[in-house]
Tab-separated table of C-alpha atoms in Angstrom:
chain	number	residue	atom	x	y	z
A	14	MET	CA	-11.579	33.945	51.824
A	15	PRO	CA	-11.195	31.077	49.312
A	16	PRO	CA	-11.492	31.962	45.603
A	17	PRO	CA	-14.924	31.496	44.131
A	18	PRO	CA	-15.464	28.188	42.281
A	19	PRO	CA	-15.351	28.306	38.474
A	20	SER	CA	-18.609	29.282	36.914
A	21	SER	CA	-20.622	26.345	35.701
A	22	TYR	CA	-23.882	25.341	34.203
A	23	SER	CA	-26.076	23.174	36.412
A	24	HIS	CA	-29.128	21.123	35.844
A	25	SER	CA	-30.278	19.281	38.919
A	26	ASP	CA	-27.173	17.541	40.300
A	27	PHE	CA	-25.332	17.418	36.973
A	28	VAL	CA	-22.626	20.065	36.674
A	29	ILE	CA	-20.485	20.800	33.591
A	30	PRO	CA	-17.626	23.213	34.309
A	31	HIS	CA	-16.566	25.775	31.674
A	32	PHE	CA	-13.192	24.109	31.049
A	33	THR	CA	-14.956	20.810	30.316
A	34	LEU	CA	-17.117	22.413	27.647
A	35	LYS	CA	-14.110	24.086	26.054
A	36	THR	CA	-12.048	20.918	26.081
A	37	THR	CA	-14.885	18.871	24.655
A	38	PHE	CA	-15.462	21.391	21.879
A	39	ILE	CA	-11.789	21.597	20.904
A	40	VAL	CA	-11.184	17.833	20.908
A	41	SER	CA	-14.413	17.168	19.029
A	42	TYR	CA	-13.510	19.784	16.413
A	43	LEU	CA	-10.101	18.172	15.896
A	44	ALA	CA	-11.667	14.719	15.629
A	45	VAL	CA	-14.097	15.912	12.958
A	46	ALA	CA	-11.267	17.579	11.038
A	47	LEU	CA	-9.120	14.443	11.106
A	48	VAL	CA	-11.910	12.073	10.143
A	49	ALA	CA	-13.111	14.373	7.365
A	50	VAL	CA	-9.896	13.837	5.454
A	51	ALA	CA	-9.954	10.035	5.801
A	52	PRO	CA	-10.154	8.513	2.295
A	53	LEU	CA	-13.075	6.381	1.297
A	54	PRO	CA	-12.271	2.868	0.162
A	55	SER	CA	-11.633	2.653	-3.579
A	56	HIS	CA	-13.424	0.232	-5.872
A	57	SER	CA	-11.784	-1.747	-8.625
A	58	ILE	CA	-13.340	-1.819	-12.063
A	59	ASN	CA	-14.642	-4.940	-13.747
A	60	ILE	CA	-15.299	-3.631	-17.237
A	61	THR	CA	-17.046	-6.850	-18.261
A	62	ALA	CA	-19.664	-6.259	-15.568
A	63	VAL	CA	-20.093	-2.671	-16.755
A	64	LEU	CA	-20.687	-3.714	-20.376
A	65	SER	CA	-22.698	-6.895	-19.747
A	66	PRO	CA	-26.123	-5.119	-19.848
A	67	PHE	CA	-25.355	-3.894	-23.394
A	68	PRO	CA	-25.598	-6.724	-25.964
A	69	ASP	CA	-24.619	-4.367	-28.797
A	70	PHE	CA	-21.076	-4.455	-27.366
A	71	SER	CA	-20.845	-8.205	-26.702
A	72	GLN	CA	-18.098	-8.790	-29.292
A	73	PHE	CA	-15.994	-5.889	-28.021
A	74	THR	CA	-16.488	-7.101	-24.433
A	75	ALA	CA	-15.217	-10.553	-25.382
A	76	LEU	CA	-12.132	-9.018	-27.008
A	77	LEU	CA	-11.300	-7.230	-23.733
A	78	ALA	CA	-10.638	-10.512	-21.902
A	79	PRO	CA	-6.815	-10.470	-22.418
A	80	ILE	CA	-6.534	-7.026	-20.808
A	81	SER	CA	-9.174	-7.421	-18.092
A	82	SER	CA	-6.470	-7.840	-15.447
A	83	ASP	CA	-4.875	-4.543	-16.582
A	84	LEU	CA	-8.184	-2.809	-15.899
A	85	ALA	CA	-9.029	-4.541	-12.624
A	86	GLY	CA	-6.606	-2.464	-10.575
A	87	ARG	CA	-7.862	0.843	-11.980
A	88	THR	CA	-10.429	3.052	-10.269
A	89	SER	CA	-10.839	5.739	-12.923
A	90	LEU	CA	-10.940	5.372	-16.705
A	91	SER	CA	-12.876	6.078	-19.898
A	92	LEU	CA	-13.444	3.321	-22.455
A	93	LEU	CA	-13.993	3.851	-26.172
A	94	ALA	CA	-16.115	0.842	-27.151
A	95	VAL	CA	-16.950	-0.250	-30.699
A	96	PRO	CA	-20.453	-1.711	-31.251
A	97	ASN	CA	-20.880	-5.084	-32.943
A	98	SER	CA	-22.161	-3.597	-36.190
A	99	ARG	CA	-19.027	-1.456	-36.597
A	100	LEU	CA	-16.610	-4.077	-35.323
A	101	SER	CA	-17.603	-6.546	-38.026
A	102	SER	CA	-16.159	-4.228	-40.680
A	103	ALA	CA	-12.803	-3.829	-38.906
A	104	PRO	CA	-9.712	-5.124	-40.753
A	105	HIS	CA	-8.227	-8.499	-39.825
A	106	LEU	CA	-5.631	-7.940	-37.129
A	107	SER	CA	-2.952	-10.111	-35.626
A	108	PRO	CA	-4.043	-11.665	-32.310
A	109	SER	CA	-0.668	-10.696	-30.870
A	110	ALA	CA	-1.362	-7.021	-31.691
A	111	LEU	CA	-5.005	-6.971	-30.561
A	112	PRO	CA	-4.397	-6.558	-26.789
A	113	ASP	CA	-2.370	-3.372	-27.357
A	114	ILE	CA	-5.007	-2.073	-29.794
A	115	LEU	CA	-7.630	-2.549	-27.077
A	116	ARG	CA	-5.379	-0.873	-24.482
A	117	TYR	CA	-5.316	2.071	-26.903
A	118	HIS	CA	-9.080	2.431	-26.362
A	119	VAL	CA	-8.729	2.925	-22.592
A	120	LEU	CA	-8.154	6.506	-21.429
A	121	LEU	CA	-6.600	6.654	-17.980
A	122	GLN	CA	-8.981	9.231	-16.538
A	123	PHE	CA	-12.683	9.689	-16.046
A	124	LEU	CA	-14.324	11.881	-18.696
A	125	SER	CA	-17.923	12.990	-18.447
A	126	LEU	CA	-20.099	14.057	-21.357
A	127	SER	CA	-19.658	17.666	-20.271
A	128	ASP	CA	-15.868	17.193	-20.455
A	129	LEU	CA	-16.258	16.315	-24.138
A	130	HIS	CA	-18.402	19.396	-24.689
A	131	THR	CA	-15.600	21.633	-23.437
A	132	LEU	CA	-12.835	20.162	-25.613
A	133	PRO	CA	-11.004	22.834	-27.634
A	134	PRO	CA	-11.143	22.676	-31.459
A	135	SER	CA	-7.372	22.094	-31.475
A	136	GLY	CA	-7.902	19.030	-29.315
A	137	LYS	CA	-6.453	17.649	-26.113
A	138	LEU	CA	-4.107	14.675	-25.607
A	139	PHE	CA	-5.128	11.871	-23.251
A	140	THR	CA	-2.884	9.038	-22.063
A	141	THR	CA	-4.091	5.522	-22.786
A	142	LEU	CA	-3.384	2.174	-21.189
A	143	PHE	CA	-1.183	1.318	-24.182
A	144	GLN	CA	1.233	4.100	-23.196
A	145	THR	CA	1.877	2.375	-19.857
A	146	THR	CA	3.197	-0.815	-21.469
A	147	GLY	CA	6.487	0.766	-22.524
A	148	ARG	CA	5.863	-0.420	-26.086
A	149	ALA	CA	4.594	2.949	-27.340
A	150	PRO	CA	7.453	5.159	-28.599
A	151	SER	CA	7.443	8.746	-27.301
A	152	ASN	CA	3.800	9.655	-26.555
A	153	SER	CA	2.342	7.637	-29.427
A	154	GLY	CA	0.278	5.834	-26.817
A	155	SER	CA	-1.861	8.958	-26.417
A	156	LEU	CA	-5.062	9.922	-28.215
A	157	ASN	CA	-6.110	13.392	-29.371
A	158	LEU	CA	-9.751	14.276	-28.749
A	159	THR	CA	-11.199	17.272	-30.609
A	160	ARG	CA	-14.671	18.829	-30.812
A	161	ASP	CA	-15.968	20.653	-33.849
A	162	PRO	CA	-17.706	23.784	-32.505
A	163	ARG	CA	-19.961	23.942	-35.567
A	164	ASN	CA	-21.705	20.605	-35.085
A	165	GLY	CA	-20.435	19.336	-31.744
A	166	VAL	CA	-18.876	16.189	-33.253
A	167	VAL	CA	-16.084	14.721	-31.126
A	168	THR	CA	-13.287	12.984	-33.040
A	169	VAL	CA	-10.622	10.673	-31.609
A	170	THR	CA	-7.337	10.570	-33.513
A	171	SER	CA	-3.977	8.874	-33.191
A	172	PRO	CA	-1.541	11.839	-33.097
A	173	TYR	CA	1.124	10.010	-35.134
A	174	TYR	CA	-1.305	8.164	-37.376
A	175	PRO	CA	-3.974	10.729	-38.423
A	176	SER	CA	-5.661	8.363	-40.857
A	177	SER	CA	-6.627	6.211	-37.879
A	178	ASN	CA	-9.521	7.978	-36.210
A	179	ALA	CA	-13.012	7.458	-34.888
A	180	THR	CA	-16.075	9.533	-34.076
A	181	VAL	CA	-17.794	9.419	-30.711
A	182	LEU	CA	-21.337	8.182	-31.330
A	183	SER	CA	-22.914	8.306	-27.867
A	184	LEU	CA	-22.529	7.923	-24.126
A	185	VAL	CA	-23.166	4.284	-23.217
A	186	LYS	CA	-22.642	4.216	-19.452
A	187	THR	CA	-21.229	6.418	-16.738
A	188	LEU	CA	-20.447	5.721	-13.086
A	189	PRO	CA	-19.409	9.152	-11.821
A	190	TYR	CA	-15.709	9.606	-11.181
A	191	ASN	CA	-14.947	5.926	-11.851
A	192	VAL	CA	-15.759	4.814	-15.371
A	193	THR	CA	-17.362	6.128	-18.533
A	194	VAL	CA	-18.061	4.153	-21.685
A	195	PHE	CA	-18.409	6.001	-24.974
A	196	SER	CA	-19.444	4.372	-28.222
A	197	VAL	CA	-17.144	5.054	-31.200
A	198	ASP	CA	-17.634	4.121	-34.847
A	199	ASN	CA	-14.297	2.440	-35.513
A	200	LEU	CA	-11.234	0.810	-34.013
A	201	ILE	CA	-8.349	3.259	-33.543
A	202	LEU	CA	-4.948	1.875	-34.460
A	203	PRO	CA	-1.777	3.043	-32.686
A	204	PHE	CA	1.239	4.193	-34.636
A	205	GLY	CA	4.183	1.826	-35.023
A	206	LEU	CA	2.385	-1.365	-34.015
A	207	ASP	CA	2.891	-4.281	-36.407
A	208	LEU	CA	-0.833	-4.651	-36.969
A	209	MET	CA	-0.784	-7.045	-39.887
A	210	ALA	CA	2.086	-9.226	-38.709
A	211	SER	CA	1.852	-12.965	-38.992
A	212	GLU	CA	-0.391	-14.395	-36.314
A	213	THR	CA	2.485	-16.489	-35.018
A	214	HIS	CA	6.169	-16.007	-34.442
A	215	PRO	CA	8.552	-18.544	-35.936
A	216	ASN	CA	8.770	-21.381	-33.445
A	217	LEU	CA	12.242	-21.511	-31.942
A	218	GLY	CA	11.963	-25.196	-31.228
A	219	LEU	CA	13.440	-24.422	-27.806
A	220	ASN	CA	13.616	-27.303	-25.357
A	221	ILE	CA	12.899	-25.433	-22.121
A	222	THR	CA	13.894	-28.288	-19.846
A	223	LYS	CA	17.266	-28.642	-21.587
A	224	ALA	CA	17.828	-24.873	-21.454
A	225	LEU	CA	17.290	-24.956	-17.679
A	226	ILE	CA	19.614	-27.921	-17.163
A	227	ASP	CA	22.253	-26.135	-19.238
A	228	GLY	CA	21.810	-23.149	-16.920
A	229	LYS	CA	23.441	-25.288	-14.157
A	230	ASN	CA	21.338	-23.906	-11.312
A	231	PHE	CA	17.780	-24.935	-12.205
A	232	ASN	CA	17.700	-28.707	-11.866
A	233	VAL	CA	14.801	-28.811	-9.393
A	234	ALA	CA	12.616	-26.581	-11.562
A	235	ALA	CA	13.521	-28.540	-14.696
A	236	SER	CA	12.539	-31.793	-12.979
A	237	MET	CA	9.200	-30.389	-11.773
A	238	LEU	CA	8.351	-28.986	-15.202
A	239	ALA	CA	9.134	-32.261	-16.945
A	240	ALA	CA	7.113	-34.307	-14.441
A	241	SER	CA	4.076	-32.019	-14.547
A	242	GLY	CA	3.642	-31.989	-18.307
A	243	VAL	CA	3.041	-28.222	-18.439
A	244	VAL	CA	6.378	-27.625	-20.149
A	245	GLU	CA	4.834	-28.807	-23.427
A	246	GLU	CA	2.175	-26.133	-23.051
A	247	PHE	CA	4.857	-23.503	-22.487
A	248	GLU	CA	6.786	-24.612	-25.553
A	249	ALA	CA	3.613	-24.474	-27.656
A	250	ASP	CA	3.243	-20.803	-26.691
A	251	GLU	CA	6.646	-20.032	-28.201
A	252	GLY	CA	4.900	-19.660	-31.546
A	253	GLY	CA	2.192	-17.300	-30.264
A	254	ALA	CA	2.573	-14.053	-28.363
A	255	GLY	CA	5.636	-15.505	-26.678
A	256	ILE	CA	6.350	-16.226	-23.025
A	257	THR	CA	8.426	-14.887	-20.163
A	258	MET	CA	9.404	-17.437	-17.504
A	259	PHE	CA	10.639	-16.788	-13.964
A	260	VAL	CA	12.470	-19.925	-12.816
A	261	PRO	CA	13.564	-20.313	-9.169
A	262	VAL	CA	17.188	-21.279	-8.567
A	263	ASP	CA	17.817	-24.593	-6.778
A	264	ASP	CA	18.534	-22.850	-3.455
A	265	ALA	CA	15.095	-21.268	-3.553
A	266	PHE	CA	13.444	-24.670	-3.151
A	267	ALA	CA	15.788	-25.571	-0.284
A	268	ASP	CA	14.811	-22.325	1.468
A	269	LEU	CA	11.091	-23.061	1.461
A	270	PRO	CA	9.675	-23.317	5.001
A	271	PRO	CA	8.496	-26.753	6.181
A	272	ALA	CA	4.870	-25.617	5.977
A	273	VAL	CA	5.192	-25.272	2.194
A	274	SER	CA	5.388	-28.617	0.416
A	275	LEU	CA	5.075	-28.299	-3.332
A	276	GLN	CA	5.455	-32.030	-3.874
A	277	SER	CA	2.399	-32.783	-1.720
A	278	LEU	CA	0.124	-30.549	-3.784
A	279	PRO	CA	-2.419	-32.223	-6.067
A	280	ALA	CA	-1.286	-32.331	-9.686
A	281	ASP	CA	-3.727	-29.639	-10.802
A	282	LYS	CA	-2.602	-27.189	-8.105
A	283	LYS	CA	1.043	-27.936	-8.795
A	284	ALA	CA	0.436	-27.100	-12.458
A	285	VAL	CA	-1.180	-23.811	-11.454
A	286	VAL	CA	1.858	-22.905	-9.321
A	287	LEU	CA	4.160	-23.598	-12.274
A	288	LYS	CA	1.972	-21.550	-14.632
A	289	PHE	CA	2.092	-18.757	-12.047
A	290	HIS	CA	5.777	-18.359	-12.975
A	291	VAL	CA	5.016	-17.583	-16.645
A	292	LEU	CA	3.749	-14.438	-18.411
A	293	HIS	CA	1.934	-14.956	-21.707
A	294	SER	CA	4.019	-12.317	-23.498
A	295	TYR	CA	7.661	-11.883	-24.381
A	296	TYR	CA	9.420	-9.352	-22.122
A	297	PRO	CA	13.184	-8.898	-22.432
A	298	LEU	CA	14.938	-7.646	-19.310
A	299	GLY	CA	14.825	-4.020	-20.476
A	300	SER	CA	11.047	-4.151	-20.768
A	301	LEU	CA	10.724	-5.614	-17.266
A	302	GLU	CA	12.946	-2.859	-15.881
A	303	SER	CA	10.818	-0.131	-17.452
A	304	VAL	CA	7.376	-1.621	-16.980
A	305	VAL	CA	4.891	1.107	-16.006
A	306	ASN	CA	1.944	-1.093	-15.172
A	307	PRO	CA	3.426	-3.468	-12.580
A	308	LEU	CA	0.468	-5.815	-12.229
A	309	GLN	CA	0.860	-8.614	-14.772
A	310	PRO	CA	-1.409	-11.607	-15.465
A	311	THR	CA	0.190	-15.042	-15.721
A	312	LEU	CA	-0.713	-18.286	-17.461
A	313	ALA	CA	-2.360	-19.207	-14.153
A	314	THR	CA	-4.564	-16.123	-14.508
A	315	GLU	CA	-5.819	-17.445	-17.835
A	316	ALA	CA	-6.491	-20.854	-16.319
A	317	MET	CA	-8.149	-19.675	-13.079
A	318	GLY	CA	-9.861	-16.398	-14.025
A	319	ALA	CA	-9.155	-12.693	-14.500
A	320	GLY	CA	-7.973	-10.834	-11.445
A	321	SER	CA	-6.345	-13.859	-9.825
A	322	PHE	CA	-2.813	-15.263	-9.807
A	323	THR	CA	-1.096	-12.044	-10.893
A	324	LEU	CA	2.448	-10.806	-10.302
A	325	ASN	CA	3.519	-7.328	-9.232
A	326	ILE	CA	6.673	-6.447	-11.170
A	327	SER	CA	8.711	-3.368	-10.283
A	328	ARG	CA	12.204	-2.000	-9.809
A	329	VAL	CA	13.616	-2.201	-6.289
A	330	ASN	CA	17.135	-1.046	-5.464
A	331	GLY	CA	18.163	-1.261	-9.104
A	332	SER	CA	16.861	-4.802	-9.671
A	333	VAL	CA	13.656	-6.277	-11.058
A	334	ALA	CA	11.480	-7.375	-8.130
A	335	ILE	CA	8.528	-9.764	-8.352
A	336	ASN	CA	5.942	-9.673	-5.587
A	337	THR	CA	3.220	-12.294	-5.228
A	338	GLY	CA	1.673	-10.706	-2.156
A	339	ILE	CA	3.307	-13.193	0.214
A	340	VAL	CA	6.744	-13.593	-1.369
A	341	GLN	CA	9.047	-11.044	-2.944
A	342	ALA	CA	11.777	-12.359	-5.239
A	343	SER	CA	14.329	-10.698	-7.487
A	344	VAL	CA	15.632	-11.543	-10.936
A	345	THR	CA	19.123	-12.965	-10.514
A	346	GLN	CA	20.151	-13.781	-14.089
A	347	THR	CA	19.056	-14.167	-17.693
A	348	VAL	CA	18.945	-17.843	-18.662
A	349	PHE	CA	17.641	-17.405	-22.225
A	350	ASP	CA	16.435	-14.400	-24.228
A	351	GLN	CA	15.488	-14.658	-27.873
A	352	ASN	CA	12.186	-13.320	-29.171
A	353	PRO	CA	9.616	-14.691	-28.428
A	354	VAL	CA	10.986	-16.496	-25.321
A	355	ALA	CA	12.665	-15.014	-22.248
A	356	ILE	CA	13.709	-17.114	-19.245
A	357	PHE	CA	14.990	-15.464	-16.057
A	358	GLY	CA	16.327	-16.961	-12.853
A	359	VAL	CA	14.664	-15.680	-9.677
A	360	SER	CA	15.774	-15.846	-6.057
A	361	LYS	CA	12.625	-17.429	-4.581
A	362	VAL	CA	9.778	-19.726	-5.482
A	363	LEU	CA	6.794	-17.555	-6.445
A	364	LEU	CA	4.021	-18.757	-4.168
A	365	PRO	CA	0.506	-17.558	-5.086
A	366	ARG	CA	-1.515	-16.358	-2.156
A	367	GLU	CA	-4.625	-17.918	-3.664
A	368	ILE	CA	-3.119	-21.293	-2.688
A	369	PHE	CA	-0.733	-20.536	0.184
A	370	GLY	CA	-2.708	-17.867	2.054
A	371	LYS	CA	-2.366	-14.125	2.487
A	372	ASN	CA	0.305	-13.881	5.161
A	373	PRO	CA	3.895	-13.134	4.087
A	374	ILE	CA	6.083	-16.225	4.164
A	375	PRO	CA	9.567	-15.671	5.631
A	376	THR	CA	12.249	-17.607	3.766
A	377	PRO	CA	15.622	-16.150	4.830
A	378	LYS	CA	18.645	-18.427	4.887
A	379	LEU	CA	20.207	-19.337	8.206
A	380	GLY	CA	22.125	-16.419	9.628
A	381	SER	CA	20.235	-13.927	7.517
A	382	THR	CA	18.753	-10.931	9.256
A	383	ALA	CA	16.607	-9.869	6.345
A	384	PRO	CA	12.971	-9.298	7.354
A	385	PRO	CA	10.258	-11.374	5.712
A	386	PRO	CA	8.749	-9.819	2.582
A	387	GLU	CA	5.500	-7.960	2.995
A	388	ASP	CA	2.961	-6.557	0.583
A	389	ASP	CA	4.368	-3.070	1.075
A	390	ALA	CA	7.990	-4.062	1.522
A	391	LEU	CA	10.552	-2.110	-0.472
A	392	SER	CA	8.727	0.686	-2.227
A	393	PRO	CA	9.144	0.148	-5.960
A	394	GLU	CA	11.001	2.734	-7.993
A	395	GLY	CA	8.863	4.446	-10.555
A	396	SER	CA	5.723	2.451	-9.906
A	397	PRO	CA	2.284	3.584	-8.708
A	398	GLY	CA	2.828	1.876	-5.374
A	399	ALA	CA	3.681	-1.432	-3.855
A	400	MET	CA	1.333	-4.331	-3.937
A	401	ASP	CA	-1.628	-3.891	-1.606
A	402	GLY	CA	-3.998	-6.819	-1.487
A	403	GLN	CA	-4.712	-5.865	-4.908
A	404	PRO	CA	-6.517	-7.665	-7.373
A	405	SER	CA	-3.758	-9.844	-7.001
A	406	HIS	CA	-1.016	-6.275	-8.548
A	407	LEU	CA	-4.774	-8.747	-9.100
A	408	SER	CA	-7.803	-10.304	-6.698
A	409	SER	CA	-10.903	-10.802	-8.803
A	410	PRO	CA	-13.305	-7.965	-8.127
A	411	PRO	CA	-16.819	-8.791	-9.371
A	412	GLY	CA	-17.729	-5.432	-10.861
A	413	PHE	CA	-17.259	-2.745	-8.300
A	414	ARG	CA	-17.728	-5.475	-5.656
A	415	GLN	CA	-21.229	-4.045	-5.394
A	416	ASP	CA	-24.060	-3.420	-7.832
A	417	MET	CA	-22.540	-1.150	-10.449
A	418	GLN	CA	-25.605	1.046	-10.710
A	419	SER	CA	-25.637	2.079	-7.044
A	420	ASN	CA	-21.925	1.912	-6.333
A	421	ALA	CA	-21.160	5.612	-6.128
A	422	ALA	CA	-24.117	6.345	-3.873
A	423	ALA	CA	-23.464	3.334	-1.679
A	424	ALA	CA	-19.821	4.283	-1.238
A	425	GLY	CA	-20.860	7.771	-0.156
A	426	VAL	CA	-23.429	6.483	2.340
A	427	CYS	CA	-21.080	3.872	3.821
A	428	GLY	CA	-18.287	6.393	4.089
A	429	SER	CA	-20.547	8.924	5.818
A	430	LYS	CA	-21.806	6.341	8.323
A	431	PHE	CA	-18.277	5.191	9.031
A	432	LYS	CA	-17.045	8.722	9.644
A	433	SER	CA	-20.071	9.616	11.765
A	434	SER	CA	-19.513	6.568	13.972
A	435	ILE	CA	-15.912	7.567	14.615
A	436	VAL	CA	-16.887	11.159	15.418
A	437	VAL	CA	-19.573	10.039	17.899
A	438	ALA	CA	-17.191	7.591	19.561
A	439	VAL	CA	-14.442	10.176	19.911
A	440	PHE	CA	-16.928	12.768	21.199
A	441	VAL	CA	-18.300	10.437	23.875
A	442	CYS	CA	-14.804	9.375	24.980
A	443	CYS	CA	-13.715	12.992	25.225
A	444	ILE	CA	-16.713	13.912	27.417
A	445	GLY	CA	-16.027	10.959	29.684
A	446	PHE	CA	-12.342	11.841	29.948
A	447	CYS	CA	-12.856	15.528	30.579
A	448	ILE	CA	-15.643	15.074	33.127
């Protein structure tokens, strides 16, 4: 006598065996578990968009422009903003020091109002954006937040400069788990920063074109700079916050693929490409090697808008690497280094993806087996991660790329719909397969 058929559930002519139900349940459970841990897409912060509805902070918002690119790649922070009425009484500060003072007002984590209510009387240290620049000795780039249990007043103090402090006045804006803006009654000054320095450095009178020609290996770049006229602009910046130039060696131009023709670019775009090779701050090699915040704005960023034309600077295999998103170059030599000007030779022409597209451009020499650079090529040492399509290390995110008021809710809804769709699809496929 043949064995009895496996028990089953039947409705009309449709039969689902026991093993099919078990298999479907197990596979569906695994699919739900896997999808549940999938991360939701993150949203970059445009602090200008967050503050724009608050006219009382218009002056402070305008001051944030030089560091907007530093903030664009962040997804969680707390800002200590000074209202116009309090800012007008602030001491006169050097423009070269102001960006770091503003970075000192950005805490690198989200703090809610309830977090402030639970601060201990002895205080708690919080890391600021200034600490990430490498220009803050020890942990002087941190701020100490304390709460007086008697009256609930929250005070913000520089741990190495106690006379520089501010009181939290109110909560201005919060977007849960992304950004909080608190109003404070005064600017907080970091310890050790030359706050009252002359607004300009002594001009070196450096002839950049001549310095490159003397370097023996930068004739093409020197010729392009002289013909474009932007070299005069670079030399004018010697007397300001300083500049750091990345100049491609002659071989780098010879290695460009045929599809890339710098000479055929319109004059304005050619100037942007040249400005893309210059940072509007002086960074000696040691500072580049220890940079904590790899995403750096360029002179092209200032010309074309925050969040665009940025460079991702990191350490790779013991060298300083510069990633544009489509090209990764390395610093090959120091051509000139005297505060406030640093000029470094680099192995490739830094091509901005805003002009040359988003796909990596292979430029190996003949006989080379090196793979083309990619956005995630060569994980940087000691950096938060390689360049992703990031706001460059900057794209220009317009706020949270959505309405700031509904961003958190919208992200949750979109994420839930996305996950549900995957679960349903997997469930249906599993039923079809098992039946």
